[in-house]
Short mmCIF file of C-alpha atoms in Angstrom, two decimals:
data_model
loop_
_atom_site.label_atom_id
_atom_site.label_comp_id
_atom_site.label_asym_id
_atom_site.label_seq_id
_atom_site.Cartn_x
_atom_site.Cartn_y
_atom_site.Cartn_z
CA MET P 1 -272.72 -95.69 46.49
CA ARG P 2 -273.36 -93.03 43.85
CA ARG P 3 -271.73 -95.21 41.18
CA TRP P 4 -274.33 -97.89 41.84
CA ILE P 5 -277.38 -95.65 41.47
CA PRO P 6 -277.56 -95.79 37.62
CA GLN P 7 -277.23 -99.59 37.66
CA VAL P 8 -279.95 -99.90 40.33
CA CYS P 9 -282.26 -97.65 38.29
CA LEU P 10 -281.70 -99.79 35.19
CA VAL P 11 -282.55 -102.96 37.12
CA LEU P 12 -285.73 -101.40 38.54
CA ALA P 13 -286.73 -100.16 35.09
CA ALA P 14 -286.24 -103.64 33.63
CA ILE P 15 -288.39 -105.18 36.38
CA ALA P 16 -291.09 -102.57 35.83
CA ALA P 17 -291.08 -103.26 32.09
CA GLN P 18 -291.54 -107.00 32.70
CA VAL P 19 -294.25 -106.59 35.32
CA GLY P 20 -296.00 -103.77 33.48
CA SER P 21 -297.87 -100.89 35.01
CA PRO P 22 -301.38 -101.60 36.35
CA ALA P 23 -304.09 -101.03 33.75
CA PHE P 24 -307.12 -98.90 34.43
CA ALA P 25 -310.28 -100.95 34.89
CA ASP P 26 -312.78 -100.90 32.03
CA PRO P 27 -316.27 -101.17 33.62
CA ASP P 28 -317.90 -102.01 30.27
CA ALA P 29 -315.45 -104.82 29.54
CA GLU P 30 -315.84 -106.21 33.07
CA LEU P 31 -319.64 -106.15 32.81
CA LEU P 32 -319.68 -107.88 29.43
CA GLU P 33 -317.24 -110.52 30.66
CA LYS P 34 -319.46 -111.14 33.70
CA HIS P 35 -322.35 -111.90 31.34
CA GLY P 36 -320.26 -114.04 28.99
CA ILE P 37 -320.26 -111.49 26.17
CA GLU P 38 -317.06 -110.97 24.20
CA PRO P 39 -316.25 -107.70 22.36
CA THR P 40 -316.55 -109.42 18.98
CA ALA P 41 -319.13 -109.11 16.23
CA ALA P 42 -320.22 -112.76 16.64
CA SER P 43 -320.68 -112.56 20.42
CA LEU P 44 -322.46 -109.20 20.35
CA ARG P 45 -324.71 -110.38 17.53
CA SER P 46 -325.73 -113.35 19.65
CA TYR P 47 -326.45 -111.05 22.61
CA LEU P 48 -328.49 -108.57 20.55
CA ARG P 49 -330.61 -111.33 19.03
CA GLN P 50 -332.34 -111.83 22.38
CA PHE P 51 -334.14 -108.56 21.61
CA THR P 52 -335.67 -110.27 18.55
CA PRO P 53 -337.87 -113.10 19.83
CA THR P 54 -338.40 -116.06 17.55
CA ALA P 55 -341.89 -117.00 16.39
CA GLN P 56 -341.98 -119.71 19.05
CA GLN P 57 -340.89 -117.27 21.78
CA GLN P 58 -343.53 -114.75 20.67
CA LYS P 59 -346.16 -117.47 20.81
CA SER P 60 -345.01 -118.41 24.31
CA VAL P 61 -345.13 -114.79 25.52
CA THR P 62 -348.60 -114.30 24.03
CA LYS P 63 -349.78 -117.39 25.91
CA LEU P 64 -348.24 -116.22 29.20
CA ILE P 65 -349.84 -112.79 28.90
CA ALA P 66 -353.23 -114.37 28.22
CA GLN P 67 -352.76 -116.49 31.36
CA LEU P 68 -352.42 -113.33 33.45
CA GLY P 69 -356.22 -113.26 33.37
CA ASP P 70 -356.79 -116.98 33.93
CA ASP P 71 -359.53 -118.00 36.37
CA ASP P 72 -357.02 -120.06 38.35
CA PHE P 73 -354.88 -117.98 40.74
CA ASP P 74 -351.86 -120.33 40.57
CA THR P 75 -351.87 -120.12 36.76
CA ARG P 76 -351.91 -116.33 36.94
CA GLU P 77 -349.04 -116.29 39.44
CA LYS P 78 -346.91 -118.71 37.43
CA ALA P 79 -347.43 -116.72 34.23
CA HIS P 80 -346.53 -113.51 36.06
CA THR P 81 -343.35 -115.07 37.48
CA ALA P 82 -342.35 -116.54 34.11
CA ILE P 83 -342.71 -113.18 32.32
CA ASN P 84 -340.78 -111.40 35.05
CA ALA P 85 -337.94 -113.94 34.71
CA LEU P 86 -337.43 -113.16 31.01
CA PRO P 87 -334.05 -111.47 30.39
CA VAL P 88 -335.76 -108.94 28.12
CA LEU P 89 -339.20 -107.84 29.21
CA PRO P 90 -341.75 -107.88 26.30
CA ARG P 91 -342.72 -104.27 26.93
CA GLN P 92 -344.65 -103.70 23.72
CA ALA P 93 -346.90 -106.70 24.37
CA LEU P 94 -347.29 -105.69 28.02
CA ASN P 95 -348.21 -102.14 27.04
CA ARG P 96 -351.04 -103.59 24.95
CA ALA P 97 -352.05 -105.80 27.89
CA ALA P 98 -352.05 -102.78 30.20
CA ALA P 99 -354.84 -101.33 28.06
CA SER P 100 -356.94 -104.50 28.47
CA SER P 101 -360.52 -104.31 29.69
CA ASP P 102 -359.71 -107.28 31.95
CA ALA P 103 -358.85 -105.66 35.30
CA GLU P 104 -356.59 -108.55 36.37
CA VAL P 105 -354.58 -108.53 33.13
CA LYS P 106 -354.33 -104.75 33.24
CA TRP P 107 -353.10 -104.73 36.87
CA ARG P 108 -350.51 -107.46 36.35
CA ALA P 109 -349.21 -105.94 33.10
CA GLU P 110 -348.79 -102.56 34.77
CA LYS P 111 -346.99 -104.19 37.71
CA LEU P 112 -344.61 -106.02 35.36
CA LEU P 113 -343.89 -102.81 33.46
CA GLN P 114 -342.66 -101.28 36.72
CA ARG P 115 -339.76 -103.77 36.82
CA ASP P 116 -336.37 -102.15 37.33
CA ASP P 117 -334.52 -102.89 34.10
CA GLU P 118 -331.47 -100.82 35.02
CA PRO P 119 -329.12 -103.85 35.26
CA GLN P 120 -330.21 -105.04 31.80
CA GLN P 121 -329.98 -101.51 30.43
CA ARG P 122 -326.44 -101.22 31.76
CA VAL P 123 -325.43 -104.41 29.93
CA LEU P 124 -327.03 -103.10 26.73
CA GLN P 125 -325.16 -99.81 27.06
CA ALA P 126 -321.88 -101.68 27.58
CA ALA P 127 -322.59 -103.75 24.44
CA LEU P 128 -323.36 -100.64 22.38
CA ASN P 129 -320.21 -98.95 23.67
CA ALA P 130 -318.18 -102.04 22.65
CA ILE P 131 -319.55 -101.87 19.10
CA ASP P 132 -318.39 -98.28 18.79
CA LYS P 133 -315.07 -98.76 20.61
CA HIS P 134 -314.01 -101.77 18.52
CA ARG P 135 -315.46 -100.34 15.27
CA LEU P 136 -317.50 -103.48 14.60
CA LYS P 137 -319.40 -103.58 11.31
CA GLY P 138 -322.50 -105.44 10.19
CA LEU P 139 -324.59 -105.35 13.38
CA ALA P 140 -327.21 -102.77 12.34
CA GLY P 141 -329.90 -105.38 11.68
CA GLU P 142 -329.60 -106.84 15.18
CA MET P 143 -329.18 -103.43 16.82
CA VAL P 144 -332.46 -101.94 15.64
CA GLN P 145 -334.39 -104.62 17.53
CA SER P 146 -333.15 -103.17 20.82
CA PHE P 147 -334.38 -99.63 20.16
CA SER P 148 -337.58 -99.99 22.20
CA PHE P 149 -335.33 -100.43 25.25
CA LEU P 150 -333.49 -97.12 24.79
CA VAL P 151 -335.20 -95.44 27.73
CA THR P 152 -332.38 -93.18 28.99
CA PRO P 153 -330.41 -90.36 27.32
CA GLU P 154 -327.21 -92.30 27.89
CA LEU P 155 -328.58 -95.38 26.10
CA ARG P 156 -329.86 -93.32 23.17
CA SER P 157 -326.50 -91.60 22.86
CA ALA P 158 -324.66 -94.93 22.95
CA ALA P 159 -327.05 -96.37 20.34
CA ARG P 160 -326.50 -93.44 18.01
CA ARG P 161 -322.71 -93.82 18.14
CA ALA P 162 -322.89 -97.60 17.73
CA LEU P 163 -325.35 -97.51 14.81
CA VAL P 164 -323.32 -94.89 12.95
CA THR P 165 -320.23 -97.04 13.49
CA THR P 166 -321.68 -100.42 12.53
CA ALA P 167 -323.93 -99.46 9.60
CA THR P 168 -322.75 -100.01 6.03
CA ALA P 169 -324.16 -99.26 2.59
CA ASP P 170 -325.65 -102.76 2.63
CA ASP P 171 -327.96 -101.60 5.45
CA HIS P 172 -329.64 -98.94 3.29
CA VAL P 173 -333.04 -100.68 3.29
CA THR P 174 -332.93 -101.41 7.04
CA LEU P 175 -331.96 -97.85 7.92
CA ALA P 176 -334.45 -96.28 5.51
CA ALA P 177 -337.19 -98.27 7.24
CA LEU P 178 -336.27 -96.57 10.53
CA LEU P 179 -337.18 -93.22 8.99
CA LYS P 180 -340.83 -94.33 8.93
CA ASP P 181 -340.93 -95.53 12.54
CA SER P 182 -343.60 -94.00 14.81
CA ASP P 183 -340.95 -93.17 17.44
CA ALA P 184 -339.10 -89.89 16.82
CA THR P 185 -335.93 -91.06 18.57
CA THR P 186 -335.77 -94.09 16.29
CA ARG P 187 -336.25 -91.91 13.20
CA ALA P 188 -333.44 -89.59 14.36
CA LEU P 189 -331.14 -92.59 14.89
CA GLY P 190 -331.92 -93.77 11.39
CA VAL P 191 -331.12 -90.34 9.96
CA ALA P 192 -327.66 -90.24 11.53
CA ALA P 193 -326.77 -93.80 10.53
CA LEU P 194 -328.11 -93.52 6.98
CA GLY P 195 -326.10 -90.38 6.32
CA ALA P 196 -322.91 -91.99 7.64
CA ALA P 197 -323.40 -95.29 5.80
CA VAL P 198 -324.74 -94.16 2.44
CA GLY P 199 -323.49 -90.59 2.06
CA LYS P 200 -325.03 -88.64 -0.80
CA GLY P 201 -327.14 -91.66 -1.65
CA ALA P 202 -329.22 -90.81 1.43
CA ILE P 203 -330.18 -87.28 0.32
CA ALA P 204 -333.46 -88.29 -1.33
CA ASP P 205 -334.49 -90.22 1.82
CA LEU P 206 -333.56 -87.38 4.17
CA LYS P 207 -334.96 -84.26 2.49
CA PRO P 208 -338.62 -85.06 3.34
CA LEU P 209 -337.64 -85.27 7.02
CA LEU P 210 -336.80 -81.56 7.06
CA ASN P 211 -340.55 -81.20 7.61
CA ASP P 212 -340.97 -84.12 10.01
CA ALA P 213 -343.49 -83.74 12.84
CA SER P 214 -340.63 -83.96 15.34
CA GLU P 215 -338.12 -81.11 15.73
CA GLN P 216 -335.59 -83.69 16.88
CA VAL P 217 -335.84 -85.44 13.52
CA GLN P 218 -335.84 -82.14 11.60
CA LEU P 219 -332.58 -81.16 13.32
CA ALA P 220 -331.00 -84.56 12.67
CA ALA P 221 -331.94 -84.38 8.97
CA ALA P 222 -330.68 -80.80 8.64
CA ARG P 223 -327.37 -81.65 10.30
CA VAL P 224 -326.76 -84.69 8.09
CA LEU P 225 -327.76 -82.81 4.92
CA GLY P 226 -325.37 -80.07 6.03
CA ASP P 227 -322.68 -82.73 6.35
CA LEU P 228 -323.48 -83.76 2.78
CA GLY P 229 -323.22 -80.20 1.44
CA GLU P 230 -326.95 -79.58 0.89
CA ARG P 231 -328.00 -75.92 1.19
CA ALA P 232 -331.58 -77.10 1.81
CA CYS P 233 -330.69 -77.46 5.49
CA ILE P 234 -330.51 -73.69 6.09
CA ASP P 235 -334.22 -72.83 6.17
CA THR P 236 -334.91 -75.70 8.57
CA LEU P 237 -332.09 -74.65 10.91
CA VAL P 238 -333.37 -71.07 10.96
CA ARG P 239 -336.90 -72.29 11.69
CA LEU P 240 -335.59 -74.38 14.59
CA LEU P 241 -334.18 -71.25 16.23
CA GLU P 242 -337.76 -70.70 17.41
CA SER P 243 -337.94 -74.11 19.08
CA LYS P 244 -339.21 -74.22 22.66
CA THR P 245 -336.70 -76.99 23.36
CA PHE P 246 -333.42 -75.43 24.40
CA ALA P 247 -331.14 -78.16 22.99
CA ILE P 248 -332.84 -77.97 19.59
CA GLU P 249 -332.56 -74.18 19.42
CA TRP P 250 -328.94 -74.25 20.62
CA GLU P 251 -327.81 -76.93 18.15
CA ALA P 252 -329.57 -75.15 15.28
CA GLU P 253 -327.67 -71.94 16.01
CA ARG P 254 -324.37 -73.79 16.44
CA SER P 255 -324.88 -75.39 13.02
CA LEU P 256 -325.71 -72.06 11.38
CA ARG P 257 -322.65 -70.45 12.97
CA TRP P 258 -320.48 -73.22 11.54
CA LEU P 259 -321.97 -72.94 8.05
CA ARG P 260 -321.63 -69.15 7.94
CA GLY P 261 -318.27 -69.08 9.70
CA LYS P 262 -319.53 -66.71 12.40
CA GLY P 263 -322.65 -65.78 14.29
CA HIS P 264 -324.64 -62.59 14.70
CA GLU P 265 -323.46 -60.63 17.71
CA VAL P 266 -326.34 -58.54 19.04
CA ASP P 267 -326.67 -56.23 22.04
CA ALA P 268 -329.70 -56.84 24.22
CA LYS P 269 -330.56 -56.27 27.86
CA ASP P 270 -331.87 -59.77 28.50
CA GLU P 271 -331.98 -63.30 27.12
CA ALA P 272 -335.39 -62.89 25.48
CA GLY P 273 -334.27 -59.75 23.67
CA ARG P 274 -331.02 -61.37 22.54
CA LYS P 275 -332.88 -64.40 21.15
CA GLN P 276 -335.34 -62.24 19.22
CA LEU P 277 -332.65 -60.03 17.68
CA THR P 278 -330.54 -63.08 16.80
CA LEU P 279 -333.52 -64.79 15.18
CA GLU P 280 -334.27 -61.72 13.07
CA ALA P 281 -330.63 -61.48 11.98
CA TRP P 282 -330.52 -65.13 10.90
CA LYS P 283 -333.82 -64.84 9.01
CA ALA P 284 -332.52 -61.82 7.11
CA TRP P 285 -329.27 -63.63 6.30
CA ALA P 286 -331.06 -66.79 5.10
CA ALA P 287 -333.40 -64.76 2.87
CA GLY P 288 -330.53 -62.79 1.35
CA GLU P 289 -326.82 -63.49 1.57
CA GLY P 290 -327.34 -67.07 2.73
CA LYS P 291 -328.84 -68.12 -0.60
CA THR P 292 -325.56 -67.69 -2.44
CA ALA P 293 -322.88 -67.32 0.23
CA LYS P 294 -320.06 -69.85 0.35
CA LEU P 295 -320.82 -72.20 3.24
CA ASN P 296 -318.49 -74.27 5.40
CA PHE P 297 -319.60 -77.79 4.42
CA PRO P 298 -319.56 -80.27 6.08
CA ILE P 299 -320.86 -79.35 9.55
CA GLN P 300 -318.25 -80.67 11.96
CA LEU P 301 -319.50 -80.21 15.50
CA THR P 302 -318.90 -82.32 18.57
CA GLY P 303 -321.34 -82.85 21.41
CA GLU P 304 -319.23 -80.71 23.74
CA ILE P 305 -319.55 -76.93 23.72
CA VAL P 306 -316.44 -74.93 24.60
CA LEU P 307 -317.68 -72.00 26.70
CA PHE P 308 -314.25 -70.41 27.16
CA ASN P 309 -312.38 -70.32 23.85
CA GLY P 310 -308.94 -69.56 25.34
CA ILE P 311 -308.68 -66.36 23.28
CA ASP P 312 -311.17 -63.81 24.57
CA LEU P 313 -314.39 -63.44 26.58
CA ALA P 314 -316.79 -63.98 23.69
CA GLY P 315 -320.08 -65.35 25.02
CA TRP P 316 -319.54 -64.01 28.56
CA GLN P 317 -320.91 -61.01 30.46
CA ALA P 318 -319.25 -59.47 33.52
CA VAL P 319 -321.56 -58.47 36.41
CA HIS P 320 -320.15 -56.38 39.27
CA ASP P 321 -322.22 -55.37 42.29
CA GLY P 322 -325.33 -56.67 40.56
CA GLN P 323 -324.90 -54.58 37.40
CA ARG P 324 -323.60 -55.49 33.94
CA ALA P 325 -320.05 -54.16 33.66
CA ARG P 326 -316.93 -54.20 31.54
CA ALA P 327 -314.63 -57.14 32.20
CA GLU P 328 -311.39 -55.16 31.89
CA GLY P 329 -309.35 -54.96 35.05
CA VAL P 330 -311.08 -57.95 36.59
CA TRP P 331 -311.22 -60.65 33.91
CA SER P 332 -308.56 -61.20 31.25
CA VAL P 333 -307.09 -63.93 29.04
CA LYS P 334 -303.39 -64.76 28.86
CA ASP P 335 -301.77 -67.78 27.21
CA GLY P 336 -305.12 -69.59 27.03
CA VAL P 337 -305.87 -69.03 30.71
CA LEU P 338 -308.87 -67.07 32.02
CA GLN P 339 -307.50 -64.91 34.82
CA CYS P 340 -309.55 -63.22 37.53
CA SER P 341 -307.82 -60.49 39.54
CA GLY P 342 -310.48 -60.58 42.24
CA SER P 343 -310.66 -56.77 42.27
CA ALA P 344 -314.46 -56.72 42.10
CA ARG P 345 -317.41 -58.45 43.73
CA GLY P 346 -319.59 -60.26 41.26
CA TYR P 347 -319.33 -62.84 38.52
CA LEU P 348 -318.66 -63.56 34.87
CA ARG P 349 -321.66 -65.36 33.41
CA THR P 350 -322.55 -67.01 30.13
CA MET P 351 -324.80 -65.01 27.83
CA ARG P 352 -326.73 -68.20 27.08
CA SER P 353 -328.89 -70.28 29.37
CA PHE P 354 -328.52 -74.05 29.81
CA ARG P 355 -330.74 -76.64 31.44
CA ASP P 356 -329.53 -80.27 31.59
CA TYR P 357 -325.78 -80.64 31.14
CA GLU P 358 -322.42 -81.85 32.37
CA LEU P 359 -319.99 -79.02 33.05
CA ASN P 360 -316.22 -79.54 33.23
CA VAL P 361 -314.09 -76.76 34.70
CA GLU P 362 -310.39 -76.61 35.59
CA TRP P 363 -309.16 -74.01 38.08
CA ARG P 364 -306.19 -73.18 40.30
CA TRP P 365 -305.13 -70.69 42.94
CA PRO P 366 -302.07 -68.74 41.74
CA GLY P 367 -301.44 -67.34 45.23
CA ASN P 368 -302.26 -68.44 48.75
CA GLY P 369 -305.79 -69.58 48.02
CA GLY P 370 -308.98 -67.64 48.54
CA ASP P 371 -312.68 -67.60 47.79
CA SER P 372 -314.60 -68.12 44.54
CA GLY P 373 -317.30 -70.37 43.16
CA ILE P 374 -319.16 -71.69 40.16
CA TRP P 375 -322.76 -70.49 40.05
CA LEU P 376 -325.43 -72.61 38.38
CA MET P 377 -328.97 -72.00 37.13
CA ILE P 378 -328.86 -68.21 37.45
CA GLY P 379 -332.23 -66.72 36.53
CA SER P 380 -332.95 -64.00 33.98
CA ASN P 381 -332.13 -61.07 36.28
CA ASP P 382 -328.61 -60.14 37.36
CA ALA P 383 -328.23 -59.24 41.03
CA VAL P 384 -325.67 -59.07 43.82
CA GLN P 385 -327.12 -62.36 45.07
CA PRO P 386 -329.10 -63.87 42.14
CA LYS P 387 -331.24 -66.92 42.73
CA CYS P 388 -328.87 -69.81 42.02
CA ILE P 389 -326.81 -72.61 43.53
CA GLU P 390 -323.10 -72.04 44.12
CA MET P 391 -320.56 -74.84 43.91
CA GLN P 392 -317.96 -73.56 46.36
CA LEU P 393 -314.31 -73.16 45.32
CA LEU P 394 -313.16 -71.67 48.63
CA HIS P 395 -309.74 -73.13 49.36
CA GLN P 396 -310.13 -76.47 51.20
CA LYS P 397 -313.94 -76.17 50.88
CA ALA P 398 -314.34 -77.01 47.18
CA GLY P 399 -317.49 -79.05 46.69
CA ASP P 400 -319.66 -77.37 49.32
CA PHE P 401 -322.97 -75.92 48.09
CA TRP P 402 -324.49 -72.54 48.88
CA LEU P 403 -328.16 -71.99 47.99
CA ILE P 404 -328.48 -68.30 47.12
CA GLY P 405 -331.42 -65.93 46.70
CA GLY P 406 -334.08 -68.35 47.90
CA PHE P 407 -332.89 -71.29 45.81
CA SER P 408 -334.44 -74.51 47.16
CA ALA P 409 -333.22 -78.11 47.07
CA LYS P 410 -333.10 -81.34 49.03
CA ALA P 411 -330.12 -83.21 50.43
CA GLN P 412 -330.60 -86.86 51.39
CA GLY P 413 -334.34 -86.40 50.91
CA LYS P 414 -334.67 -83.45 53.28
CA ALA P 415 -335.31 -79.82 52.35
CA VAL P 416 -332.24 -77.64 52.90
CA SER P 417 -331.51 -73.94 52.74
CA GLY P 418 -328.34 -71.92 52.76
CA TYR P 419 -325.49 -74.39 53.08
CA VAL P 420 -324.84 -78.03 52.17
CA ALA P 421 -321.45 -79.35 53.25
CA ARG P 422 -319.51 -81.74 51.01
CA LYS P 423 -319.57 -85.47 51.73
CA GLY P 424 -315.97 -86.15 52.70
CA ALA P 425 -312.45 -84.85 53.11
CA ALA P 426 -311.08 -82.21 50.75
CA SER P 427 -309.86 -83.59 47.42
CA GLU P 428 -308.20 -80.40 46.15
CA LYS P 429 -304.61 -80.41 44.95
CA ALA P 430 -301.84 -78.26 46.37
CA LEU P 431 -301.91 -74.51 45.74
CA GLY P 432 -300.73 -73.64 42.27
CA GLN P 433 -301.82 -76.97 40.76
CA TRP P 434 -304.79 -77.38 38.42
CA ASN P 435 -307.96 -78.91 39.85
CA GLN P 436 -310.80 -80.42 37.87
CA THR P 437 -314.46 -80.30 38.78
CA ARG P 438 -317.24 -82.09 36.96
CA ILE P 439 -320.77 -80.86 37.66
CA ARG P 440 -323.81 -82.72 36.38
CA VAL P 441 -327.14 -80.89 36.29
CA HIS P 442 -329.93 -83.18 35.16
CA GLN P 443 -333.68 -83.26 35.83
CA GLY P 444 -333.32 -81.13 38.98
CA LYS P 445 -330.42 -83.16 40.40
CA VAL P 446 -326.96 -81.64 40.84
CA THR P 447 -323.84 -83.69 41.58
CA VAL P 448 -320.24 -82.52 41.79
CA THR P 449 -316.88 -84.27 41.77
CA ILE P 450 -313.57 -82.62 42.61
CA ASN P 451 -310.59 -84.37 41.01
CA ASP P 452 -312.77 -87.46 40.39
CA VAL P 453 -314.00 -87.65 44.01
CA LEU P 454 -317.77 -87.34 44.47
CA GLN P 455 -318.21 -84.50 46.93
CA ASN P 456 -321.84 -83.38 46.92
CA GLU P 457 -325.33 -84.03 45.63
CA VAL P 458 -328.70 -82.29 45.91
CA THR P 459 -332.06 -83.04 44.31
CA ASP P 460 -335.43 -81.36 43.67
CA CYS P 461 -333.82 -78.22 42.26
CA GLN P 462 -335.65 -75.99 39.81
CA HIS P 463 -335.65 -77.56 36.33
CA VAL P 464 -335.46 -74.47 34.15
CA PRO P 465 -332.73 -73.01 31.92
CA GLY P 466 -330.23 -70.75 33.65
CA CYS P 467 -326.84 -69.14 33.10
CA ILE P 468 -323.51 -70.43 34.44
CA ALA P 469 -321.10 -68.05 36.17
CA LEU P 470 -317.59 -67.89 37.62
CA GLN P 471 -317.39 -65.82 40.79
CA THR P 472 -314.98 -63.01 41.67
CA GLU P 473 -314.80 -62.44 45.41
CA GLY P 474 -311.67 -60.53 46.25
CA THR P 475 -309.08 -63.18 45.38
CA ALA P 476 -307.13 -63.98 42.22
CA ILE P 477 -308.10 -67.27 40.62
CA GLU P 478 -307.49 -68.85 37.20
CA PHE P 479 -309.53 -71.07 34.88
CA ARG P 480 -308.29 -72.79 31.74
CA LYS P 481 -311.09 -75.14 30.70
CA VAL P 482 -314.82 -74.49 30.74
CA VAL P 483 -316.63 -77.08 28.62
CA ILE P 484 -320.27 -78.15 28.69
CA LEU P 485 -321.96 -81.28 27.33
CA PRO P 486 -325.74 -80.81 26.90
CA LEU P 487 -327.74 -83.80 28.12
CA ASP P 488 -331.22 -82.87 26.82
#
């Protein structure tokens, strides 16, 4: 029988090669196919053109909106139904109607504006993703007409990637026009696309935006000018370190760190003190050495932030028994792995605070399992039990939530305290194997998946910046990936 085994294996391999292994489903491709949209420039152009009504369509919409206030009830109802049946709701026209002095028109316009456009938004996002994925050029003109529908962070992110991908030097006039739009998000999209499409030819258009009314646009202009090797970006980036918006302040410092090649490590007792000392250090650098220092152009940053660099504990603070402590003996790095001996009670937390984000962490138990956790939204004061939410890593309990220090939340619409059990059976791998958890913290909602299985969800959490921590609770545990993607 043993002589036959190689021949049998060859036959099975040949069959497998002919049949092929099952492909992973592509939700975007399936959604586009369902709506008769192909991932080609011609098909996507046709789809995007529905966001640009023809003169006749605009005339028809204007007539329907006027009929919302008609004396005849049936006419009002038919106009309302016809507008609601449109594949793309004329939101700009309806917003004007919602400000009407006619109470009937105002009420109906407001009611129409409450329509759930999530299905249409999902199709738009799939179309934008297809433009980027297939590197389709020449669709910028049609794309910009859809910008008033970019109502979610995910849509805006998809639009930015798609516009940067599809824009060409021939779109200079179209993209430059976006820089004068009244909407800050649209101006920021135009900045990114213009820099990618025109290169140094965009510098004259972008420099005035370093003083734009919107910090979002200032940051976008500074980042693109940094990509193009313009030292003019430095003063704007330093100024944005004082932004009240966390994502703006964080991205400004990341950009400065890249340009300089390193940051300013300061020693402070709290976050406020650290920010102030860091700001002063950057201002002094920009006013002196930064004027002539060799800078690392272009700025090459990704959206993800690597919290654990695989080399040392830079950016982390150990806290044992509620007090800041040295990490030695408890936390160490070996071969790119963050190792916790478990010989203390406490946590290793980020020195920076985060608000809305997606956190990806990989962990494993090197021994017989034990107890640990990932702590989220820790407040400004370290403590034995700081106010926070713990995503449990206890062996065979990964995905449970513990609400610590008076942290409040809701599960399935009901207020909870203390403990929130995961949704289903354990999805952890065997001891010694790496597990992956993805935690999404957004607008007070926290969801967690363990090895791609949704395990828990709570809502109505505090929506303020907080630190992230890895717990040490008497058991050895290892981490090898800690990456965050800001969502704000």
